Amino acid sequence: MCGIVGYTGNRQALPILLDGLRRLEYRGYDSAGFVLAQKGNGLLAEKCAGKITCLEKIIEGKEYPATHGIAHTRWATHGEPSVINAHPHFDSKHEIALVHNGIIENYRALKAYLQNQGHKFDTETDTEVLVHLVEEYYEGDLTEAVRIALSQVEGTYGIAVICSHSEDTIVAARQGSPLVVGQGDGENFVASDVSAILKHTNRAVYLREGEIATVTSKGFEITTREKIKCTPQIEKVSMTLDQIEKGGYPHFMLKEIHEQPITLGNTIRGRLNFEEGIPRLNGLNLQYDELRKIERIIITACGTSWHAALIGEYMIEEMARVPVEVEYASEFRYRSPIIDEQTLLFVISQSGETADTLAALREAKNAGTTVLGICNVVGSSIARETDGGVYTHAGPEIGVASTKAFTSQVMVLATIALLMGRMRQVSPVKGMELLNQLNAIPGQVETILKNEDGIKKIAEQYYQHNNFLYLGRGVNYPAALEGALKLKEISYIHAEGYPAAEMKHGPIALIDENMPVVVIALKDPVYDKVLSNIEEVKARHGNVIAIASEGDTDIADKVKHVIYVPNTYHLFTPLLSIIPLQLLAYYIAVLRGCDVDQPRNLAKSVTVE
Ligand code: AGP
């Protein structure tokens, strides 16, 4: 999604702005631009359709001494990616410039009103109305003009505004789209994501909904839209620069796949009470007797997080015998869901900013339901608005295709399922055994990663195929969905995930010698059934790549390729079966020459509906 960076201080602003934009590239974008306030010489802007490299070409060999400016990467919603639609946008006199993340829902009405007032519009964007509104109310005080303008706006925004008359000031405001103010020494920053400014400062103030910041090189003041002064809470950012750099890997995705032994260890650190065979999840803010009373659970999420939710459904239902429903957040919010105070709702989100998930959370809270979050980004909107929850502690995930965040989500769900199971029917002894199995997972992931070359060789044989089928049963059916999603996201190959037995009700028609079929066939309660499904594929000359349990030598004779994973409790197997699928997708995408970390059309955090 879109990204914002702003700088005011005594250094040259442009290199800082462009470096910030580069660090936001992972969020996905299709055009970029910046504007600088040149002391006494108006605003100077450059924009381009395409990547930041195009901007760099435009500025090559030119001097940009300005020490104050804002920049933006745009992910098109209203109007195609083009120079004219790229941000910043300007008022009629080219004195005020604005960049915006989010969507202005009442922009048509505002535009009609402004056109009546004589404003001329150049772009197809919703954003342009904002800058004209600010112009309409500007009487020498930029913050005040922004405040009045925003009082007329419906929708979501994170904005940064500069004006040629207030050369040192950036006005930033947030409603539904994250924004952070970074504190430096004699300089200050604004960004939509702290990673954009981390190179310069680790002191940050996360703006809250409805807050407006007036940022100058000397300091900043934060007020609410109603003009109430706020005391800024300066937080020390725990993220480090190495976490958001590739560290020798060719892509963030590969780095993040390889980080999983560590990130999974971080997810469970301090959370497993081996003596009592029970996970410790204090963040849930629920006592044991409250957990026992839960009669129904809904889990809602999008994309990969939704796949984790489906795995959670299998785990919680089997271990705790509590009915679980999993809903796409985008559907949940618009279909009058039956929720009440006896229903516990979990929302899962890596970014904690996904618009649909956030809206589902608010819907459920309005209905009086307790909403718990499983989030990766600490302090994100979802983390803040939930009644409690569990952080996944996977660390910053930069690759657009989620890998380590997914396995950490599944790990958290496993601990929740076991905790609820221990409240109901799982004995302490069984609890201890399962905790030991969970504790062994990071090391087992490490073992799978050692077979990377074997997986790469399989990728070399199949990367030119245009279709893939992924099959799994039980708890590995969602793992098959996730494997297929990984492949389609980054390689643009059409890939479908199915419950293995469902294949014969339709998808079997697709199978011929050109169809690679990835089958998760582990030694679990449905193993024999999956073997029959493999036979059905082979009878139609499909090429089977099996993910099998270590020690299952028989399967090697039945399929073209086998990738082994270590044995664990059957409900925990997706934590292992997904690793080869991530690597397979990665190597296929690399061989096809795809932009693995920034796949076309995708955004890391989808903050619009
Ligand atoms: C994952 O590979 C995807 N890029 C995407 O499906 C993602 O999982 C989805 O947009 C939800 O994001 P969230 O977890 O940040 O809410």
Coordinates of C-alpha atoms and ligand atoms in Angstrom, one line a residue:
M1 CA 0.0 0.0 0.0
C2 CA 1.0 3.7 -0.1
G3 CA 3.9 5.0 1.9
I4 CA 4.7 8.4 3.4
V5 CA 8.1 9.9 4.5
G6 CA 8.6 13.5 5.6
Y7 CA 11.7 15.3 6.9
T8 CA 12.4 18.7 8.4
G9 CA 15.8 19.6 9.8
N10 CA 19.2 20.9 8.7
R11 CA 20.3 18.1 6.4
Q12 CA 19.6 17.8 2.7
A13 CA 16.1 16.3 2.7
L14 CA 16.0 14.4 -0.6
P15 CA 18.4 11.6 0.1
I16 CA 16.6 11.0 3.4
L17 CA 13.2 11.0 1.7
L18 CA 14.3 8.6 -1.1
D19 CA 16.0 6.2 1.3
G20 CA 12.8 6.2 3.4
L21 CA 10.7 5.5 0.3
R22 CA 13.1 2.6 -0.6
R23 CA 12.5 1.1 2.8
L24 CA 8.7 1.3 2.2
E25 CA 8.9 -0.4 -1.3
Y26 CA 8.0 -3.7 0.3
R27 CA 4.6 -2.4 1.0
G28 CA 3.8 -2.4 -2.7
Y29 CA 3.3 0.6 -5.0
D30 CA 3.1 1.7 -8.6
S31 CA 4.2 5.4 -8.6
A32 CA 6.2 7.7 -6.5
G33 CA 6.9 11.4 -5.9
F34 CA 8.4 14.0 -3.6
V35 CA 8.1 17.7 -3.0
L36 CA 10.7 20.0 -1.4
A37 CA 10.1 23.4 0.2
Q38 CA 12.9 25.6 -1.1
K39 CA 13.5 28.5 1.2
G40 CA 11.8 31.6 -0.4
N41 CA 11.6 29.8 -3.7
G42 CA 8.3 27.8 -3.6
L43 CA 7.8 24.1 -3.8
L44 CA 9.7 21.8 -6.1
A45 CA 8.2 18.4 -7.0
E46 CA 9.1 15.4 -9.1
K47 CA 6.8 12.4 -9.7
C48 CA 6.9 9.2 -11.8
A49 CA 4.8 6.2 -12.7
G50 CA 6.7 3.1 -11.8
K51 CA 9.5 2.4 -9.4
I52 CA 11.7 4.7 -7.3
T53 CA 14.5 4.1 -9.8
C54 CA 12.5 6.2 -12.3
L55 CA 12.6 9.1 -9.8
E56 CA 16.3 8.6 -9.3
K57 CA 16.8 8.9 -13.0
I58 CA 14.8 12.2 -13.1
I59 CA 16.9 13.8 -10.4
E60 CA 20.3 12.5 -11.7
G61 CA 22.9 15.3 -11.9
K62 CA 20.6 18.0 -10.3
E63 CA 21.1 19.8 -7.0
Y64 CA 18.4 19.7 -4.3
P65 CA 19.6 21.6 -1.3
A66 CA 16.2 21.8 0.4
T67 CA 16.1 20.6 4.0
H68 CA 12.3 20.1 4.3
G69 CA 10.0 17.9 2.2
I70 CA 7.6 15.0 2.0
A71 CA 7.6 12.0 -0.3
H72 CA 5.1 9.2 -1.2
T73 CA 4.8 5.8 -2.9
R74 CA 1.3 5.3 -4.3
W75 CA -0.7 2.0 -4.7
A76 CA -3.4 3.0 -7.1
T77 CA -7.0 2.9 -6.0
H78 CA -8.7 5.9 -7.7
G79 CA -7.2 6.5 -11.1
E80 CA -4.5 4.5 -12.9
P81 CA -0.8 4.6 -11.9
S82 CA 0.4 7.7 -13.8
V83 CA 2.5 10.8 -13.2
I84 CA -0.5 13.0 -12.9
N85 CA -2.2 10.7 -10.3
A86 CA 1.0 10.2 -8.3
H87 CA 1.4 12.1 -5.0
P88 CA 2.1 14.8 -3.9
H89 CA -1.0 16.7 -5.0
F90 CA -1.1 20.5 -5.0
D91 CA -3.5 23.4 -4.4
S92 CA -4.4 25.8 -7.2
K93 CA -1.5 28.2 -6.4
H94 CA 1.1 25.4 -6.0
E95 CA 1.8 26.6 -2.5
I96 CA 0.4 23.6 -0.5
A97 CA 1.4 20.0 -1.2
L98 CA -0.1 16.9 0.3
V99 CA 0.5 13.1 0.3
H100 CA -2.1 10.7 1.5
N101 CA -2.6 7.0 2.4
G102 CA -6.1 5.8 2.6
I103 CA -9.4 6.6 0.9
I104 CA -11.6 9.7 1.1
E105 CA -15.0 8.2 0.8
N106 CA -17.0 11.4 0.3
Y107 CA -14.6 12.9 -2.2
R108 CA -17.2 13.2 -4.9
A109 CA -19.4 15.5 -2.8
L110 CA -16.3 17.5 -1.6
K111 CA -15.1 17.8 -5.2
A112 CA -18.5 19.1 -6.4
Y113 CA -18.5 21.7 -3.5
L114 CA -14.9 22.8 -4.3
Q115 CA -15.6 23.0 -8.0
N116 CA -18.5 25.3 -7.2
Q117 CA -16.0 27.5 -5.3
G118 CA -13.8 27.7 -8.4
H119 CA -11.2 25.0 -7.7
K120 CA -9.9 23.1 -10.7
F121 CA -8.9 19.5 -10.5
D122 CA -6.2 17.8 -12.5
T123 CA -6.2 14.2 -11.3
E124 CA -8.6 11.2 -11.0
T125 CA -7.7 10.7 -7.4
D126 CA -9.8 11.0 -4.2
T127 CA -6.8 12.7 -2.6
E128 CA -6.7 15.9 -4.6
V129 CA -9.9 17.2 -2.8
L130 CA -7.9 17.2 0.5
V131 CA -5.3 19.6 -0.7
H132 CA -7.9 21.9 -2.2
L133 CA -9.9 21.8 1.0
V134 CA -6.8 22.8 3.0
E135 CA -6.3 25.6 0.5
E136 CA -9.9 26.7 1.0
Y137 CA -9.3 27.2 4.8
Y138 CA -5.7 28.3 4.8
E139 CA -5.3 31.8 6.4
G140 CA -1.7 31.6 7.4
D141 CA -2.0 28.6 9.9
L142 CA -1.4 25.3 8.1
T143 CA -2.4 23.1 11.1
E144 CA -5.6 25.0 11.5
A145 CA -6.5 24.7 7.8
V146 CA -5.8 20.9 7.9
R147 CA -7.9 20.6 11.0
I148 CA -10.9 22.3 9.4
A149 CA -10.5 20.4 6.2
L150 CA -10.4 17.1 8.0
S151 CA -13.6 17.8 9.9
Q152 CA -15.4 17.5 6.6
V153 CA -13.8 14.3 5.5
E154 CA -15.2 10.8 5.6
G155 CA -12.9 7.9 5.1
T156 CA -9.4 6.9 6.1
Y157 CA -6.2 8.9 5.9
G158 CA -2.6 9.3 7.0
I159 CA -1.5 12.6 5.5
A160 CA 1.5 14.8 5.5
V161 CA 1.2 18.4 4.3
I162 CA 3.7 21.2 3.6
C163 CA 3.2 24.8 2.5
S164 CA 5.7 27.1 0.9
H165 CA 4.9 29.8 3.5
S166 CA 5.8 27.7 6.5
E167 CA 9.1 26.3 5.3
D168 CA 10.0 24.4 8.4
T169 CA 6.7 22.7 9.1
I170 CA 5.1 19.4 8.2
V171 CA 1.5 18.8 9.3
A172 CA 0.6 15.2 9.7
A173 CA -2.7 13.6 10.6
R174 CA -4.1 10.1 11.1
Q175 CA -7.5 8.4 10.8
G176 CA -7.4 4.7 10.0
S177 CA -4.0 4.8 8.4
P178 CA -0.8 4.5 10.5
L179 CA 1.5 7.5 10.9
V180 CA 4.5 8.0 13.1
V181 CA 6.6 11.0 14.1
G182 CA 10.3 10.3 14.5
Q183 CA 12.2 12.5 17.0
G184 CA 15.8 13.5 16.0
D185 CA 18.2 16.1 17.2
G186 CA 17.5 19.4 15.4
E187 CA 15.5 17.4 12.9
N188 CA 12.3 15.5 12.9
F189 CA 10.6 12.9 10.7
V190 CA 7.1 11.7 9.7
A191 CA 6.5 8.2 8.2
S192 CA 3.7 5.8 7.6
D193 CA 6.0 3.0 8.9
V194 CA 8.8 3.3 11.3
S195 CA 11.2 1.3 9.1
A196 CA 11.4 4.3 6.8
I197 CA 13.1 6.5 9.4
L198 CA 14.8 3.9 11.6
K199 CA 18.2 4.7 10.1
H200 CA 18.0 8.1 11.6
T201 CA 16.1 7.7 14.9
N202 CA 14.6 5.0 17.1
R203 CA 12.5 7.5 19.1
A204 CA 9.0 7.5 17.8
V205 CA 5.5 8.7 18.6
Y206 CA 2.7 6.7 17.0
L207 CA -0.1 9.0 16.3
R208 CA -3.5 7.9 17.5
E209 CA -6.8 8.0 15.6
G210 CA -7.9 11.6 15.1
E211 CA -4.5 13.2 16.1
I212 CA -2.8 16.0 14.2
A213 CA 0.9 16.6 14.5
T214 CA 2.7 19.9 13.7
V215 CA 6.3 18.9 13.2
T216 CA 9.1 21.4 12.8
S217 CA 12.9 20.9 12.9
K218 CA 12.9 22.0 16.6
G219 CA 10.0 19.8 17.9
F220 CA 6.5 18.8 17.4
E221 CA 3.1 19.4 18.9
I222 CA 0.2 17.0 18.8
T223 CA -3.4 17.9 19.1
T224 CA -6.7 16.2 18.5
R225 CA -9.0 17.2 15.7
E226 CA -11.0 19.0 18.4
K227 CA -7.9 21.0 19.3
I228 CA -7.1 19.4 22.6
K229 CA -3.4 19.3 23.3
C230 CA -1.9 15.7 23.7
T231 CA 1.2 14.7 25.6
P232 CA 3.3 12.8 23.1
Q233 CA 4.4 9.3 24.3
I234 CA 7.9 8.9 22.9
E235 CA 8.6 5.2 22.5
K236 CA 11.9 3.5 21.9
V237 CA 11.5 1.4 18.7
S238 CA 12.7 -2.2 19.4
M239 CA 13.1 -3.0 15.7
T240 CA 16.7 -2.9 14.5
L241 CA 18.2 -2.0 11.1
D242 CA 19.5 -5.6 10.5
Q243 CA 15.9 -6.8 10.9
I244 CA 14.8 -4.7 7.9
E245 CA 17.8 -5.4 5.7
K246 CA 18.5 -8.5 3.6
G247 CA 21.6 -9.6 5.6
G248 CA 23.3 -11.3 2.7
Y249 CA 20.2 -13.0 1.3
P250 CA 19.2 -12.2 -2.3
H251 CA 15.6 -11.6 -1.2
F252 CA 13.8 -10.8 2.0
M253 CA 11.5 -13.7 1.4
L254 CA 14.4 -16.2 1.5
K255 CA 15.8 -14.5 4.6
E256 CA 12.5 -14.7 6.3
I257 CA 12.0 -18.4 5.4
H258 CA 15.4 -19.1 6.9
E259 CA 14.6 -17.1 10.1
Q260 CA 11.8 -19.4 11.0
P261 CA 13.7 -21.6 13.5
I262 CA 14.5 -18.4 15.4
T263 CA 11.1 -16.7 15.0
L264 CA 9.2 -19.8 16.0
G265 CA 11.5 -20.0 19.1
N266 CA 10.6 -16.4 19.8
T267 CA 6.9 -17.1 19.5
I268 CA 7.0 -19.7 22.3
R269 CA 9.7 -18.2 24.4
G270 CA 8.5 -17.9 28.0
R271 CA 5.1 -19.2 27.0
L272 CA 5.4 -22.9 27.8
N273 CA 5.0 -24.1 31.3
F274 CA 6.5 -27.6 31.1
E275 CA 5.9 -28.5 34.8
E276 CA 2.1 -28.2 34.4
G277 CA 1.9 -29.0 30.7
I278 CA 0.1 -25.8 29.9
P279 CA 0.9 -22.8 27.8
R280 CA 1.1 -19.4 29.5
L281 CA -0.7 -16.7 27.5
N282 CA -1.2 -13.8 29.8
G283 CA -2.0 -11.4 27.0
L284 CA -5.4 -13.1 26.5
N285 CA -6.6 -11.3 29.6
L286 CA -8.8 -14.3 30.4
Q287 CA -8.9 -16.4 33.6
Y288 CA -9.1 -20.2 33.4
D289 CA -12.8 -20.2 34.4
E290 CA -13.6 -17.6 31.7
L291 CA -11.8 -19.8 29.1
R292 CA -13.8 -22.8 30.3
K293 CA -17.1 -21.0 29.7
I294 CA -16.4 -20.2 26.0
E295 CA -19.0 -21.9 23.9
R296 CA -18.2 -20.8 20.4
I297 CA -15.2 -19.2 18.7
I298 CA -15.1 -17.2 15.4
I299 CA -11.7 -16.5 13.8
T300 CA -11.6 -13.9 11.1
A301 CA -8.7 -12.8 8.9
C302 CA -7.6 -12.3 5.3
G303 CA -5.2 -14.1 3.0
T304 CA -2.4 -16.1 4.6
S305 CA -3.7 -15.1 8.1
W306 CA -7.0 -16.7 7.1
H307 CA -5.2 -19.9 6.3
A308 CA -3.6 -19.9 9.7
A309 CA -7.1 -19.4 11.1
L310 CA -8.3 -22.5 9.3
I311 CA -5.5 -24.5 10.8
G312 CA -6.5 -23.1 14.2
E313 CA -10.0 -24.3 13.6
Y314 CA -8.8 -27.9 13.3
M315 CA -6.5 -27.5 16.3
I316 CA -9.0 -25.9 18.7
E317 CA -11.9 -28.2 17.8
E318 CA -9.9 -31.3 18.2
M319 CA -8.0 -30.3 21.4
A320 CA -10.6 -28.3 23.2
R321 CA -13.9 -29.5 21.6
V322 CA -15.1 -26.0 21.2
P323 CA -16.9 -25.2 17.9
V324 CA -14.9 -22.8 15.7
E325 CA -16.0 -20.9 12.6
V326 CA -13.5 -19.2 10.3
E327 CA -14.6 -16.2 8.2
Y328 CA -13.0 -14.0 5.7
A329 CA -12.9 -10.6 7.4
S330 CA -14.2 -9.0 4.2
E331 CA -17.3 -11.2 4.3
F332 CA -17.8 -11.2 8.1
R333 CA -18.3 -7.5 8.3
Y334 CA -21.1 -7.3 5.7
R335 CA -23.2 -10.4 6.4
S336 CA -24.9 -9.6 9.7
P337 CA -22.9 -12.3 11.5
I338 CA -24.5 -13.9 14.5
I339 CA -22.3 -12.8 17.4
D340 CA -23.1 -12.2 21.0
E341 CA -21.4 -12.0 24.4
Q342 CA -20.9 -15.8 24.6
T343 CA -18.9 -15.8 21.4
L344 CA -15.2 -15.2 21.5
L345 CA -13.8 -13.6 18.4
F346 CA -10.1 -13.9 17.3
V347 CA -8.7 -11.6 14.6
I348 CA -5.4 -12.6 13.0
S349 CA -3.2 -10.1 11.2
Q350 CA 0.5 -9.9 10.6
S351 CA 0.4 -6.1 10.0
G352 CA -2.4 -5.3 12.4
E353 CA -3.6 -2.7 9.9
T354 CA -5.6 -4.8 7.3
A355 CA -8.7 -2.7 6.7
D356 CA -11.2 -5.6 6.4
T357 CA -9.9 -7.3 9.6
L358 CA -10.0 -4.0 11.5
A359 CA -13.6 -3.4 10.3
A360 CA -14.6 -6.9 11.4
L361 CA -13.0 -6.3 14.8
R362 CA -15.0 -3.1 15.3
E363 CA -18.2 -4.8 14.1
A364 CA -17.8 -7.5 16.7
K365 CA -16.9 -5.1 19.5
N366 CA -20.0 -3.1 18.7
A367 CA -22.0 -6.3 19.2
G368 CA -20.4 -6.7 22.7
T369 CA -18.2 -9.6 21.8
T370 CA -14.8 -10.1 23.4
V371 CA -12.2 -9.7 20.6
L372 CA -8.7 -11.0 20.9
G373 CA -5.9 -10.4 18.5
I374 CA -3.1 -12.5 17.1
C375 CA -0.8 -9.8 15.6
N376 CA 2.8 -9.5 14.6
V377 CA 3.2 -5.7 14.6
V378 CA 3.4 -4.4 18.1
G379 CA 1.2 -1.3 18.7
S380 CA -0.6 -1.7 15.4
S381 CA -4.3 -0.7 15.1
I382 CA -5.6 -4.2 15.6
A383 CA -3.3 -4.8 18.5
R384 CA -4.5 -1.6 20.2
E385 CA -8.2 -2.1 19.6
T386 CA -8.6 -5.7 20.7
D387 CA -9.5 -6.6 24.3
G388 CA -6.3 -8.7 24.6
G389 CA -4.3 -11.2 22.5
V390 CA -1.0 -12.7 21.7
Y391 CA 1.8 -11.2 19.8
T392 CA 3.5 -13.6 17.4
H393 CA 7.0 -12.0 17.8
A394 CA 8.1 -13.0 14.3
G395 CA 9.9 -9.7 13.9
P396 CA 9.4 -7.3 10.9
E397 CA 8.2 -9.2 7.8
I398 CA 9.3 -7.3 4.7
G399 CA 8.6 -9.9 1.9
V400 CA 5.1 -9.3 0.6
A401 CA 4.5 -13.1 0.7
S402 CA 4.0 -13.9 4.3
T403 CA 6.2 -16.8 5.6
K404 CA 7.6 -16.4 9.1
A405 CA 4.5 -14.5 10.2
F406 CA 2.3 -17.4 9.1
T407 CA 4.2 -20.1 11.0
S408 CA 4.3 -17.9 14.1
Q409 CA 0.5 -17.4 13.8
V410 CA 0.0 -21.2 13.6
M411 CA 2.3 -21.6 16.6
V412 CA 0.2 -19.2 18.6
L413 CA -3.0 -21.0 17.6
A414 CA -1.4 -24.3 18.7
T415 CA -0.7 -22.8 22.1
I416 CA -4.3 -21.4 22.3
A417 CA -5.7 -24.8 21.3
L418 CA -3.6 -26.6 23.9
L419 CA -4.5 -24.1 26.6
M420 CA -8.2 -24.4 25.9
G421 CA -7.7 -28.2 25.7
R422 CA -6.1 -28.3 29.1
M423 CA -9.1 -26.4 30.5
R424 CA -11.3 -29.1 29.2
Q425 CA -10.1 -32.6 28.2
V426 CA -6.4 -32.7 27.7
S427 CA -4.6 -34.2 30.7
P428 CA -1.5 -32.6 32.3
V429 CA 0.7 -35.6 31.0
K430 CA -0.6 -35.2 27.5
G431 CA -0.1 -31.4 27.8
M432 CA 3.5 -31.9 28.8
E433 CA 4.1 -34.2 25.8
L434 CA 2.5 -31.7 23.4
L435 CA 4.5 -28.8 24.8
N436 CA 7.7 -30.9 24.2
Q437 CA 6.6 -31.5 20.6
L438 CA 5.9 -27.8 20.1
N439 CA 9.3 -26.9 21.6
A440 CA 11.0 -29.3 19.1
I441 CA 9.4 -27.5 16.1
P442 CA 12.1 -24.8 15.6
G443 CA 14.8 -27.4 15.4
Q444 CA 12.8 -29.5 13.0
V445 CA 12.2 -26.5 10.7
E446 CA 16.0 -26.1 10.7
T447 CA 16.3 -29.7 9.5
I448 CA 13.9 -29.1 6.6
L449 CA 15.8 -26.0 5.6
K450 CA 18.9 -28.1 5.2
N451 CA 17.2 -29.9 2.2
E452 CA 16.9 -26.6 0.4
D453 CA 19.0 -27.8 -2.6
G454 CA 16.7 -30.8 -3.1
I455 CA 13.7 -28.5 -3.2
K456 CA 15.5 -26.2 -5.6
K457 CA 16.1 -29.1 -8.0
I458 CA 12.4 -29.9 -8.0
A459 CA 11.7 -26.3 -8.8
E460 CA 14.1 -26.5 -11.7
Q461 CA 12.0 -29.3 -13.3
Y462 CA 8.6 -27.6 -12.9
Y463 CA 9.1 -23.8 -13.1
Q464 CA 7.9 -23.6 -16.6
H465 CA 4.5 -25.1 -15.9
N466 CA 1.5 -22.8 -15.9
N467 CA -0.8 -24.7 -13.4
F468 CA -0.2 -26.4 -10.1
L469 CA -2.5 -28.3 -7.8
Y470 CA -2.0 -28.6 -4.1
L471 CA -3.7 -31.2 -2.1
G472 CA -3.9 -31.9 1.6
R473 CA -6.4 -33.3 4.1
G474 CA -7.4 -32.5 7.6
V475 CA -5.2 -29.9 9.2
N476 CA -3.0 -30.0 6.1
Y477 CA -5.8 -28.9 3.8
P478 CA -5.2 -25.2 4.8
A479 CA -1.5 -25.8 4.5
A480 CA -2.2 -26.9 0.8
L481 CA -4.2 -23.6 0.4
E482 CA -1.3 -21.6 1.8
G483 CA 1.3 -23.5 -0.5
A484 CA -0.8 -22.6 -3.5
L485 CA -1.2 -19.0 -2.4
K486 CA 2.6 -18.6 -2.0
L487 CA 3.2 -19.9 -5.5
K488 CA 0.5 -17.8 -7.2
E489 CA 1.5 -14.6 -5.4
I490 CA 5.1 -14.6 -6.3
S491 CA 5.4 -16.6 -9.5
Y492 CA 2.0 -15.7 -11.2
I493 CA 1.5 -19.4 -11.8
H494 CA -2.1 -20.5 -11.5
A495 CA -2.2 -22.7 -8.4
E496 CA -5.2 -24.1 -6.6
G497 CA -5.4 -25.8 -3.2
Y498 CA -8.0 -28.4 -2.5
P499 CA -8.9 -30.9 0.2
A500 CA -7.4 -34.0 -1.5
A501 CA -10.6 -36.0 -1.6
E502 CA -12.6 -33.1 -3.1
M503 CA -10.3 -33.3 -6.2
K504 CA -12.5 -36.0 -7.7
H505 CA -15.5 -33.7 -7.6
G506 CA -14.2 -31.5 -10.3
P507 CA -10.5 -30.5 -10.3
I508 CA -9.5 -34.0 -11.4
A509 CA -10.6 -32.9 -14.9
L510 CA -7.5 -30.7 -15.0
I511 CA -5.0 -33.5 -14.4
D512 CA -2.8 -34.7 -17.2
E513 CA 0.9 -35.2 -17.7
N514 CA 1.4 -31.4 -17.6
M515 CA -0.1 -31.0 -14.2
P516 CA 2.3 -31.0 -11.2
V517 CA 0.3 -32.0 -8.1
V518 CA 1.9 -31.2 -4.7
V519 CA 0.4 -33.6 -2.1
I520 CA 0.9 -33.3 1.6
A521 CA 0.9 -37.0 2.6
L522 CA 2.1 -37.3 6.1
K523 CA 1.8 -40.3 8.5
D524 CA -1.3 -38.9 10.2
P525 CA -4.9 -40.2 10.7
V526 CA -5.7 -39.5 7.0
Y527 CA -2.5 -41.0 5.5
D528 CA -4.1 -44.0 3.8
K529 CA -6.9 -41.8 2.4
V530 CA -4.3 -39.4 0.9
L531 CA -2.4 -42.4 -0.7
S532 CA -5.6 -43.3 -2.5
N533 CA -5.9 -39.7 -3.7
I534 CA -2.3 -39.9 -5.0
E535 CA -3.3 -43.1 -7.0
E536 CA -6.2 -41.2 -8.5
V537 CA -3.7 -38.4 -9.7
K538 CA -1.2 -41.0 -11.0
A539 CA -3.9 -42.8 -13.0
R540 CA -4.4 -39.6 -14.9
H541 CA -0.6 -39.2 -15.4
G542 CA -0.3 -36.2 -13.0
N543 CA 3.2 -35.6 -11.6
V544 CA 3.1 -36.0 -7.8
I545 CA 5.5 -34.1 -5.6
A546 CA 4.8 -35.5 -2.1
I547 CA 5.6 -33.9 1.3
A548 CA 6.0 -37.0 3.4
S549 CA 7.0 -38.0 6.9
E550 CA 10.6 -38.9 7.6
G551 CA 11.0 -42.7 7.5
D552 CA 8.1 -43.2 5.1
T553 CA 10.3 -45.0 2.5
D554 CA 7.3 -46.7 0.8
I555 CA 5.9 -43.5 -0.6
A556 CA 9.1 -42.9 -2.7
D557 CA 8.0 -45.7 -5.1
K558 CA 4.5 -44.2 -5.5
V559 CA 5.4 -40.7 -6.5
K560 CA 7.8 -38.7 -8.7
H561 CA 9.4 -36.6 -6.0
V562 CA 9.4 -36.8 -2.2
I563 CA 10.3 -34.1 0.3
Y564 CA 10.6 -35.4 3.8
V565 CA 9.7 -33.5 7.0
P566 CA 10.3 -34.7 10.6
N567 CA 7.5 -36.3 12.6
T568 CA 5.4 -34.4 15.1
Y569 CA 1.9 -34.5 16.7
H570 CA -0.5 -34.6 13.7
L571 CA -2.1 -31.2 14.6
F572 CA 1.3 -29.5 14.5
T573 CA 2.4 -30.8 11.1
P574 CA 1.4 -27.7 9.1
L575 CA 4.3 -25.9 11.0
L576 CA 6.6 -28.3 9.1
S577 CA 4.8 -29.2 5.9
I578 CA 4.6 -25.5 4.9
I579 CA 8.3 -25.0 4.9
P580 CA 9.1 -26.9 1.7
L581 CA 6.1 -25.3 0.0
Q582 CA 7.5 -21.9 0.8
L583 CA 10.9 -22.8 -0.6
L584 CA 9.3 -24.4 -3.7
A585 CA 7.3 -21.3 -4.5
Y586 CA 10.4 -19.1 -3.9
Y587 CA 12.7 -21.0 -6.2
I588 CA 10.1 -21.4 -8.9
A589 CA 9.5 -17.6 -8.8
V590 CA 13.2 -16.9 -8.9
L591 CA 13.7 -19.2 -11.9
R592 CA 10.8 -17.4 -13.7
G593 CA 12.6 -14.1 -13.1
C594 CA 9.8 -12.7 -10.9
D595 CA 10.2 -9.9 -8.4
V596 CA 9.9 -12.1 -5.4
D597 CA 9.8 -9.4 -2.7
Q598 CA 7.5 -7.0 -4.5
P599 CA 5.1 -9.1 -6.7
R600 CA 3.0 -7.2 -9.1
N601 CA -0.2 -5.6 -7.9
L602 CA 0.3 -6.8 -4.3
A603 CA 0.7 -4.8 -1.2
K604 CA 2.1 -5.9 2.1
S605 CA -0.5 -4.4 4.2
V606 CA -3.9 -3.8 2.6
T607 CA -5.2 -0.8 4.4
V608 CA -8.1 -0.2 2.0
E609 CA -11.3 -2.2 1.5
Ligands
AGP1 C1 0.3 -13.1 2.3 O1 1.3 -13.8 1.6 C2 -0.4 -12.2 1.6 N1 0.4 -11.2 1.0 C3 -1.7 -11.6 2.1 O2 -2.6 -12.6 1.8 C4 -1.9 -11.3 3.6 O3 -1.7 -12.4 4.4 C5 -3.2 -10.6 3.9 O4 -3.3 -9.4 3.2 C6 -3.5 -10.3 5.3 O5 -2.5 -9.5 5.9 P1 -2.4 -9.3 7.4 O6 -2.0 -10.6 8.0 O7 -1.4 -8.3 7.6 O8 -3.7 -8.9 8.0

